Amino acid sequence: MGETIVRRSVCAIVTLIVLSGGAPRLAGQLDPALVRARCEVVHQIENQSIIYGAIIDGRSGMPLPGSRVHLEWNARGEGGAMFQNRVAADSEDGGYIFCDVPQGTRLTAWADALGLTSPRVAFVLEGGETVREDLNVILQQALGAVSGFLIDDSTEQPIGGATIRIARAAAEDVTDSNGGFRLVDVPVGPHEVVIRHIAYGEPTMDLVVDQAMSTHAVIRLEPRAIAVEPIAVTITARRKWLEDNEFYHRLERQLGSFVTPEEVDRQPHRTLAEVLRTIPAINLRQRCFPHCQVQIEMAGSTMRGCIPTFYVDGRRVHQLTDPDDAMIDLDTLAVGPEIAAVEVYRGVSESPPQFYGRCGSIVIWTRRGLR
């Protein structure tokens, strides 16, 4: 089963089971039923509470072997004196299970891997709860940028409206009227650049991104028509409320992530949390004890415990409930099925001036404004 470490205190006996058997089997080992069965083998205790999960790379989602996982809580000793308890052990394959954890008190879990530390996650568990929490360690990765121009090799004219994409990174841009483009947050190293334009086909090229400088490229293309399916044009009337507030202007510039009114209408009556979960730029984790709150971080952010600023119908309504936990109660925003559209900006560099947010910003437009 792997290494088992037991730490005793006046309030509880906590067993940390460190999983073994190889990283490819980790998902199966973290099956909730199997987790509880393992703990019941160690402790013949009814209604014991359990915390388990994986220590993973926050970028790739892969388990991190050789991590160290911690659980900490406060307890009262003889005479009512408060003292701190902690259990910790090394995880060879990136999985952990805490059996028979203290109930009705605040618990804090975190992990260390490759000299870096995950955000601390807080729990309060009651009898019989089994909670999975994967601990994300954001591994540092060298990033660079690519900029340049796209030019017709025959006419020397700039090529606008072409899509430039790095195949191995989430970096994409559309050339402007001068043929210019810029790709940011590109991992250092060799890459394949994919270009797509209806008049030039879909050529590719190789380049190397250097950490010390912004890679500049002047790309020359020869016209090459490609076969396309018949084009169907759909004309959609724009919502005046959103038009007046420049929603569509920002949508066309694609500086952030957007949920349009048409996308909302396809699945109406969703909660704000459900809508936010559809946006890749957001990492959202929900806690529902004693009431539902969520921890929201922008994907790829290195600012731990820093939640984005919320705007509703253009007004800032930042509802941070506990700065220590960086948790927010989305119900306090009172939007629910009134959601008409959403804009998400990951940081200051993306955010329009009117929607500034040090940790990014989430702009919610409601149907109340459309009436």
CSV table of C-alpha atoms in Angstrom, one decimal:
chain,number,residue,atom,x,y,z
A,1,MET,CA,0.0,0.0,0.0
A,2,GLY,CA,3.0,2.3,0.5
A,3,GLU,CA,4.4,4.2,3.5
A,4,THR,CA,2.1,5.0,6.4
A,5,ILE,CA,2.8,7.7,8.9
A,6,VAL,CA,0.8,8.1,12.1
A,7,ARG,CA,1.1,11.3,14.3
A,8,ARG,CA,-0.7,11.3,17.7
A,9,SER,CA,-2.1,14.3,19.5
A,10,VAL,CA,-4.6,14.8,22.3
A,11,CYS,CA,-7.4,15.5,19.9
A,12,ALA,CA,-6.9,13.0,17.0
A,13,ILE,CA,-4.9,10.3,15.3
A,14,VAL,CA,-4.3,11.2,11.7
A,15,THR,CA,-2.9,8.7,9.3
A,16,LEU,CA,-1.2,9.8,6.0
A,17,ILE,CA,-1.2,7.0,3.4
A,18,VAL,CA,1.3,7.7,0.7
A,19,LEU,CA,0.3,5.9,-2.5
A,20,SER,CA,2.6,3.7,-4.5
A,21,GLY,CA,2.4,1.6,-7.6
A,22,GLY,CA,3.3,4.0,-10.4
A,23,ALA,CA,2.0,7.3,-11.7
A,24,PRO,CA,-0.2,5.8,-14.5
A,25,ARG,CA,-2.3,4.0,-11.8
A,26,LEU,CA,-2.8,7.1,-9.7
A,27,ALA,CA,-6.3,7.9,-11.0
A,28,GLY,CA,-7.5,4.5,-10.1
A,29,GLN,CA,-6.0,4.6,-6.7
A,30,LEU,CA,-7.8,7.9,-6.0
A,31,ASP,CA,-11.3,6.4,-6.5
A,32,PRO,CA,-13.4,7.5,-3.6
A,33,ALA,CA,-14.6,4.0,-2.7
A,34,LEU,CA,-11.1,2.7,-2.7
A,35,VAL,CA,-9.8,5.6,-0.7
A,36,ARG,CA,-12.4,4.9,2.1
A,37,ALA,CA,-11.6,1.2,2.0
A,38,ARG,CA,-7.9,1.9,2.5
A,39,CYS,CA,-8.7,4.2,5.5
A,40,GLU,CA,-11.0,1.6,7.0
A,41,VAL,CA,-8.2,-1.0,6.9
A,42,VAL,CA,-6.0,1.4,8.9
A,43,HIS,CA,-8.7,2.6,11.3
A,44,GLN,CA,-11.7,0.5,12.3
A,45,ILE,CA,-13.7,3.8,12.9
A,46,GLU,CA,-17.2,4.6,11.7
A,47,ASN,CA,-17.9,8.1,10.3
A,48,GLN,CA,-14.2,9.0,10.0
A,49,SER,CA,-13.5,12.0,7.7
A,50,ILE,CA,-11.0,11.7,4.9
A,51,ILE,CA,-9.1,14.1,2.7
A,52,TYR,CA,-7.3,12.8,-0.4
A,53,GLY,CA,-6.0,13.9,-3.8
A,54,ALA,CA,-3.0,14.3,-6.1
A,55,ILE,CA,-0.1,16.7,-6.1
A,56,ILE,CA,-0.1,17.9,-9.7
A,57,ASP,CA,1.7,20.4,-12.0
A,58,GLY,CA,-0.8,23.3,-12.3
A,59,ARG,CA,0.2,23.8,-15.9
A,60,SER,CA,0.2,20.3,-17.4
A,61,GLY,CA,-2.1,18.5,-14.8
A,62,MET,CA,0.5,15.7,-14.5
A,63,PRO,CA,1.2,14.2,-11.0
A,64,LEU,CA,4.5,15.3,-9.4
A,65,PRO,CA,6.4,12.4,-7.9
A,66,GLY,CA,8.7,13.2,-5.0
A,67,SER,CA,6.4,15.8,-3.5
A,68,ARG,CA,5.9,16.4,0.2
A,69,VAL,CA,2.4,16.9,1.5
A,70,HIS,CA,1.3,18.6,4.7
A,71,LEU,CA,-1.8,18.8,6.9
A,72,GLU,CA,-2.0,21.3,9.7
A,73,TRP,CA,-4.6,22.2,12.4
A,74,ASN,CA,-4.9,23.8,15.8
A,75,ALA,CA,-6.0,21.9,18.9
A,76,ARG,CA,-6.4,22.5,22.7
A,77,GLY,CA,-4.2,20.7,25.1
A,78,GLU,CA,-4.4,20.3,28.9
A,79,GLY,CA,-5.6,23.5,30.6
A,80,GLY,CA,-7.1,24.8,27.3
A,81,ALA,CA,-3.8,25.9,25.8
A,82,MET,CA,-3.8,26.1,22.0
A,83,PHE,CA,-1.1,24.3,20.1
A,84,GLN,CA,-0.5,23.4,16.5
A,85,ASN,CA,-0.5,19.9,15.0
A,86,ARG,CA,1.0,18.9,11.6
A,87,VAL,CA,1.6,15.7,9.7
A,88,ALA,CA,3.8,15.5,6.6
A,89,ALA,CA,5.4,12.9,4.4
A,90,ASP,CA,7.0,12.4,1.0
A,91,SER,CA,4.8,11.1,-1.8
A,92,GLU,CA,6.7,9.0,-4.3
A,93,ASP,CA,4.0,9.0,-7.0
A,94,GLY,CA,2.1,12.3,-6.3
A,95,GLY,CA,-0.9,10.9,-4.4
A,96,TYR,CA,-2.0,11.2,-0.8
A,97,ILE,CA,-4.8,10.2,1.6
A,98,PHE,CA,-5.4,11.7,5.1
A,99,CYS,CA,-7.4,9.2,7.2
A,100,ASP,CA,-9.4,10.0,10.3
A,101,VAL,CA,-8.8,13.8,10.2
A,102,PRO,CA,-10.1,16.0,13.0
A,103,GLN,CA,-13.7,17.0,12.6
A,104,GLY,CA,-15.3,20.4,13.2
A,105,THR,CA,-12.0,22.3,13.1
A,106,ARG,CA,-10.1,24.2,10.4
A,107,LEU,CA,-7.6,22.1,8.5
A,108,THR,CA,-5.0,23.4,6.1
A,109,ALA,CA,-3.3,21.3,3.4
A,110,TRP,CA,-0.5,22.1,1.0
A,111,ALA,CA,2.3,20.5,-0.9
A,112,ASP,CA,6.0,21.2,-1.8
A,113,ALA,CA,7.5,20.0,-5.1
A,114,LEU,CA,10.7,20.9,-6.8
A,115,GLY,CA,11.4,23.8,-4.4
A,116,LEU,CA,7.9,25.3,-5.0
A,117,THR,CA,4.8,25.3,-2.8
A,118,SER,CA,1.1,24.9,-3.7
A,119,PRO,CA,-1.5,27.3,-2.4
A,120,ARG,CA,-2.9,26.4,1.0
A,121,VAL,CA,-6.3,24.9,0.9
A,122,ALA,CA,-8.6,25.1,4.0
A,123,PHE,CA,-11.3,22.6,5.1
A,124,VAL,CA,-13.8,22.1,7.9
A,125,LEU,CA,-15.1,18.5,7.8
A,126,GLU,CA,-17.9,16.9,9.7
A,127,GLY,CA,-18.4,13.2,10.4
A,128,GLY,CA,-18.2,10.8,7.4
A,129,GLU,CA,-17.1,13.4,4.8
A,130,THR,CA,-14.7,12.3,2.0
A,131,VAL,CA,-13.2,15.3,0.2
A,132,ARG,CA,-10.9,15.2,-2.8
A,133,GLU,CA,-8.5,18.2,-3.2
A,134,ASP,CA,-5.7,18.1,-5.8
A,135,LEU,CA,-2.9,20.4,-4.7
A,136,ASN,CA,-1.6,22.4,-7.6
A,137,VAL,CA,2.1,23.4,-7.8
A,138,ILE,CA,2.7,25.9,-10.5
A,139,LEU,CA,6.1,25.0,-12.0
A,140,GLN,CA,8.1,27.9,-13.2
A,141,GLN,CA,8.4,28.0,-17.0
A,142,ALA,CA,10.6,30.3,-19.1
A,143,LEU,CA,8.4,32.3,-21.4
A,144,GLY,CA,9.1,34.5,-24.4
A,145,ALA,CA,7.3,36.5,-27.1
A,146,VAL,CA,7.0,36.4,-30.9
A,147,SER,CA,6.2,39.4,-33.0
A,148,GLY,CA,6.5,40.3,-36.7
A,149,PHE,CA,4.8,41.0,-40.0
A,150,LEU,CA,3.1,38.9,-42.7
A,151,ILE,CA,3.8,40.0,-46.2
A,152,ASP,CA,2.8,38.9,-49.7
A,153,ASP,CA,6.0,37.7,-51.4
A,154,SER,CA,4.9,38.9,-54.8
A,155,THR,CA,3.3,42.3,-54.1
A,156,GLU,CA,5.2,43.2,-50.9
A,157,GLN,CA,1.8,44.2,-49.5
A,158,PRO,CA,0.9,43.3,-45.8
A,159,ILE,CA,-1.5,40.4,-45.2
A,160,GLY,CA,-4.2,41.3,-42.8
A,161,GLY,CA,-6.8,38.9,-41.2
A,162,ALA,CA,-4.5,35.9,-41.1
A,163,THR,CA,-4.5,33.7,-38.1
A,164,ILE,CA,-1.0,33.1,-36.5
A,165,ARG,CA,-0.9,30.2,-34.1
A,166,ILE,CA,1.9,28.4,-32.1
A,167,ALA,CA,1.0,24.8,-32.4
A,168,ARG,CA,2.4,23.7,-29.0
A,169,ALA,CA,1.2,26.7,-26.9
A,170,ALA,CA,-2.0,28.6,-26.2
A,171,ALA,CA,-0.8,31.5,-28.2
A,172,GLU,CA,-2.7,32.9,-31.2
A,173,ASP,CA,-3.2,36.2,-32.9
A,174,VAL,CA,-4.8,37.7,-36.1
A,175,THR,CA,-2.7,40.0,-38.2
A,176,ASP,CA,-3.8,43.6,-38.4
A,177,SER,CA,-4.2,45.8,-41.5
A,178,ASN,CA,-0.4,46.3,-41.5
A,179,GLY,CA,0.2,42.5,-41.3
A,180,GLY,CA,1.5,42.8,-37.8
A,181,PHE,CA,1.0,40.2,-35.0
A,182,ARG,CA,2.3,39.5,-31.5
A,183,LEU,CA,2.2,36.2,-29.5
A,184,VAL,CA,3.0,36.3,-25.8
A,185,ASP,CA,3.6,33.8,-23.1
A,186,VAL,CA,5.2,31.3,-25.5
A,187,PRO,CA,7.4,28.7,-23.8
A,188,VAL,CA,11.1,29.1,-24.6
A,189,GLY,CA,12.4,26.6,-27.2
A,190,PRO,CA,11.6,25.4,-30.7
A,191,HIS,CA,8.1,25.7,-32.1
A,192,GLU,CA,6.0,25.2,-35.2
A,193,VAL,CA,4.1,28.3,-36.4
A,194,VAL,CA,0.8,27.6,-38.2
A,195,ILE,CA,-0.6,30.3,-40.5
A,196,ARG,CA,-4.1,30.3,-42.0
A,197,HIS,CA,-5.6,32.6,-44.6
A,198,ILE,CA,-8.1,31.8,-47.2
A,199,ALA,CA,-5.9,33.1,-50.0
A,200,TYR,CA,-2.6,31.6,-48.8
A,201,GLY,CA,-3.7,28.2,-47.5
A,202,GLU,CA,-2.3,26.9,-44.2
A,203,PRO,CA,1.5,27.0,-44.4
A,204,THR,CA,3.8,26.3,-41.4
A,205,MET,CA,7.3,27.4,-40.3
A,206,ASP,CA,9.7,26.6,-37.6
A,207,LEU,CA,11.3,29.1,-35.2
A,208,VAL,CA,13.1,29.2,-31.8
A,209,VAL,CA,11.8,31.4,-29.0
A,210,ASP,CA,14.5,32.9,-26.8
A,211,GLN,CA,13.9,33.9,-23.2
A,212,ALA,CA,16.3,36.9,-23.4
A,213,MET,CA,14.6,38.7,-26.2
A,214,SER,CA,11.4,39.1,-28.2
A,215,THR,CA,11.7,36.9,-31.3
A,216,HIS,CA,10.9,38.9,-34.4
A,217,ALA,CA,9.9,37.3,-37.7
A,218,VAL,CA,9.0,38.7,-41.2
A,219,ILE,CA,7.0,36.0,-42.9
A,220,ARG,CA,6.6,36.1,-46.7
A,221,LEU,CA,3.8,34.0,-48.3
A,222,GLU,CA,2.8,33.2,-51.8
A,223,PRO,CA,-0.9,33.1,-52.7
A,224,ARG,CA,-2.3,29.6,-52.7
A,225,ALA,CA,-6.1,29.2,-52.9
A,226,ILE,CA,-7.7,26.5,-50.8
A,227,ALA,CA,-10.9,24.7,-51.4
A,228,VAL,CA,-13.6,25.7,-48.9
A,229,GLU,CA,-17.1,24.5,-48.2
A,230,PRO,CA,-20.0,26.8,-49.2
A,231,ILE,CA,-20.2,29.7,-46.7
A,232,ALA,CA,-23.4,30.3,-44.9
A,233,VAL,CA,-23.8,33.8,-43.4
A,234,THR,CA,-25.9,34.3,-40.3
A,235,ILE,CA,-26.8,37.9,-39.4
A,236,THR,CA,-27.4,38.3,-35.7
A,237,ALA,CA,-28.9,41.5,-34.2
A,238,ARG,CA,-26.7,43.0,-31.6
A,239,ARG,CA,-28.0,43.8,-28.2
A,240,LYS,CA,-28.2,47.6,-27.9
A,241,TRP,CA,-27.3,47.6,-24.1
A,242,LEU,CA,-24.1,45.7,-24.9
A,243,GLU,CA,-23.4,47.7,-28.0
A,244,ASP,CA,-23.6,51.0,-26.0
A,245,ASN,CA,-21.2,49.6,-23.5
A,246,GLU,CA,-18.7,48.5,-26.2
A,247,PHE,CA,-19.0,44.8,-25.5
A,248,TYR,CA,-18.9,43.9,-29.2
A,249,HIS,CA,-16.0,46.1,-29.8
A,250,ARG,CA,-14.0,44.3,-27.1
A,251,LEU,CA,-15.2,40.9,-28.4
A,252,GLU,CA,-13.9,41.7,-31.9
A,253,ARG,CA,-10.5,42.7,-30.4
A,254,GLN,CA,-10.4,39.3,-28.5
A,255,LEU,CA,-8.1,40.6,-25.7
A,256,GLY,CA,-10.0,38.4,-23.2
A,257,SER,CA,-12.4,35.5,-23.0
A,258,PHE,CA,-16.1,36.0,-23.8
A,259,VAL,CA,-19.4,34.3,-23.2
A,260,THR,CA,-21.8,35.9,-25.7
A,261,PRO,CA,-25.6,36.3,-25.3
A,262,GLU,CA,-26.2,33.6,-28.0
A,263,GLU,CA,-24.1,31.2,-26.0
A,264,VAL,CA,-26.0,32.0,-22.8
A,265,ASP,CA,-29.3,31.6,-24.5
A,266,ARG,CA,-28.4,28.1,-25.7
A,267,GLN,CA,-28.3,26.9,-22.1
A,268,PRO,CA,-30.5,29.4,-20.1
A,269,HIS,CA,-31.1,29.4,-16.3
A,270,ARG,CA,-27.5,28.5,-15.4
A,271,THR,CA,-25.8,29.7,-12.3
A,272,LEU,CA,-22.9,32.1,-12.4
A,273,ALA,CA,-20.6,29.3,-11.3
A,274,GLU,CA,-21.8,27.0,-14.1
A,275,VAL,CA,-21.1,29.8,-16.7
A,276,LEU,CA,-17.6,30.5,-15.3
A,277,ARG,CA,-16.7,26.8,-15.4
A,278,THR,CA,-17.1,27.0,-19.3
A,279,ILE,CA,-14.3,29.6,-19.6
A,280,PRO,CA,-10.8,28.0,-19.9
A,281,ALA,CA,-9.1,31.2,-18.5
A,282,ILE,CA,-10.6,30.5,-15.1
A,283,ASN,CA,-9.8,27.9,-12.4
A,284,LEU,CA,-12.7,27.6,-10.1
A,285,ARG,CA,-13.0,25.4,-7.0
A,286,GLN,CA,-16.1,25.2,-4.9
A,287,ARG,CA,-16.5,24.6,-1.1
A,288,CYS,CA,-20.0,24.1,0.3
A,289,PHE,CA,-19.4,23.8,4.0
A,290,PRO,CA,-21.0,25.5,5.9
A,291,HIS,CA,-22.2,27.4,2.9
A,292,CYS,CA,-21.1,27.5,-0.8
A,293,GLN,CA,-18.1,29.6,-1.7
A,294,VAL,CA,-15.5,29.3,-4.5
A,295,GLN,CA,-11.8,30.0,-4.9
A,296,ILE,CA,-11.3,31.7,-8.3
A,297,GLU,CA,-7.9,32.1,-9.9
A,298,MET,CA,-6.9,33.0,-13.5
A,299,ALA,CA,-5.3,30.1,-15.4
A,300,GLY,CA,-1.5,30.4,-15.3
A,301,SER,CA,-1.5,33.1,-12.6
A,302,THR,CA,1.4,33.0,-10.2
A,303,MET,CA,-0.3,35.3,-7.7
A,304,ARG,CA,-1.6,32.8,-5.2
A,305,GLY,CA,-4.7,33.7,-3.2
A,306,CYS,CA,-5.5,36.6,-5.4
A,307,ILE,CA,-9.0,36.6,-6.8
A,308,PRO,CA,-10.2,38.7,-9.8
A,309,THR,CA,-12.2,41.8,-9.5
A,310,PHE,CA,-15.9,41.5,-10.4
A,311,TYR,CA,-18.0,44.0,-12.3
A,312,VAL,CA,-21.8,43.8,-12.8
A,313,ASP,CA,-23.3,45.9,-15.5
A,314,GLY,CA,-20.2,48.1,-15.5
A,315,ARG,CA,-20.1,48.7,-11.7
A,316,ARG,CA,-17.3,47.2,-9.6
A,317,VAL,CA,-18.8,44.8,-7.0
A,318,HIS,CA,-15.8,43.0,-5.5
A,319,GLN,CA,-17.3,40.6,-2.9
A,320,LEU,CA,-14.2,39.1,-1.2
A,321,THR,CA,-15.5,37.4,1.9
A,322,ASP,CA,-12.2,36.1,3.6
A,323,PRO,CA,-8.9,37.5,2.4
A,324,ASP,CA,-7.0,34.7,4.1
A,325,ASP,CA,-8.8,32.0,2.1
A,326,ALA,CA,-9.4,34.1,-1.1
A,327,MET,CA,-12.9,32.7,-1.2
A,328,ILE,CA,-16.0,34.4,-2.7
A,329,ASP,CA,-19.7,33.8,-2.3
A,330,LEU,CA,-21.0,34.1,-5.9
A,331,ASP,CA,-24.6,34.2,-4.6
A,332,THR,CA,-23.9,37.7,-3.2
A,333,LEU,CA,-23.6,39.0,-6.7
A,334,ALA,CA,-27.3,38.2,-7.2
A,335,VAL,CA,-27.2,37.5,-11.0
A,336,GLY,CA,-28.2,33.9,-11.4
A,337,PRO,CA,-30.4,33.3,-14.5
A,338,GLU,CA,-30.2,37.1,-15.2
A,339,ILE,CA,-26.8,36.6,-16.9
A,340,ALA,CA,-26.7,38.0,-20.4
A,341,ALA,CA,-23.0,37.9,-21.2
A,342,VAL,CA,-19.6,37.6,-19.5
A,343,GLU,CA,-16.1,39.0,-20.2
A,344,VAL,CA,-12.9,37.6,-18.6
A,345,TYR,CA,-9.5,39.3,-18.5
A,346,ARG,CA,-6.6,37.4,-17.0
A,347,GLY,CA,-4.5,40.4,-15.9
A,348,VAL,CA,-3.8,44.0,-16.1
A,349,SER,CA,-2.2,43.7,-19.5
A,350,GLU,CA,-5.5,42.4,-21.0
A,351,SER,CA,-8.0,44.5,-19.0
A,352,PRO,CA,-9.6,47.6,-20.5
A,353,PRO,CA,-9.0,50.6,-18.2
A,354,GLN,CA,-12.6,50.8,-17.1
A,355,PHE,CA,-12.4,47.1,-15.9
A,356,TYR,CA,-9.0,47.3,-14.1
A,357,GLY,CA,-8.2,44.3,-11.8
A,358,ARG,CA,-4.8,43.6,-10.2
A,359,CYS,CA,-5.6,39.8,-10.4
A,360,GLY,CA,-7.7,40.0,-13.5
A,361,SER,CA,-11.3,41.0,-13.9
A,362,ILE,CA,-14.7,39.3,-14.6
A,363,VAL,CA,-17.3,41.5,-16.2
A,364,ILE,CA,-20.9,40.3,-16.0
A,365,TRP,CA,-23.7,41.8,-18.0
A,366,THR,CA,-27.3,41.0,-16.9
A,367,ARG,CA,-30.6,40.9,-18.6
A,368,ARG,CA,-31.7,43.7,-16.3
A,369,GLY,CA,-29.7,46.0,-18.5
A,370,LEU,CA,-31.2,44.7,-21.7
A,371,ARG,CA,-34.7,45.6,-20.7
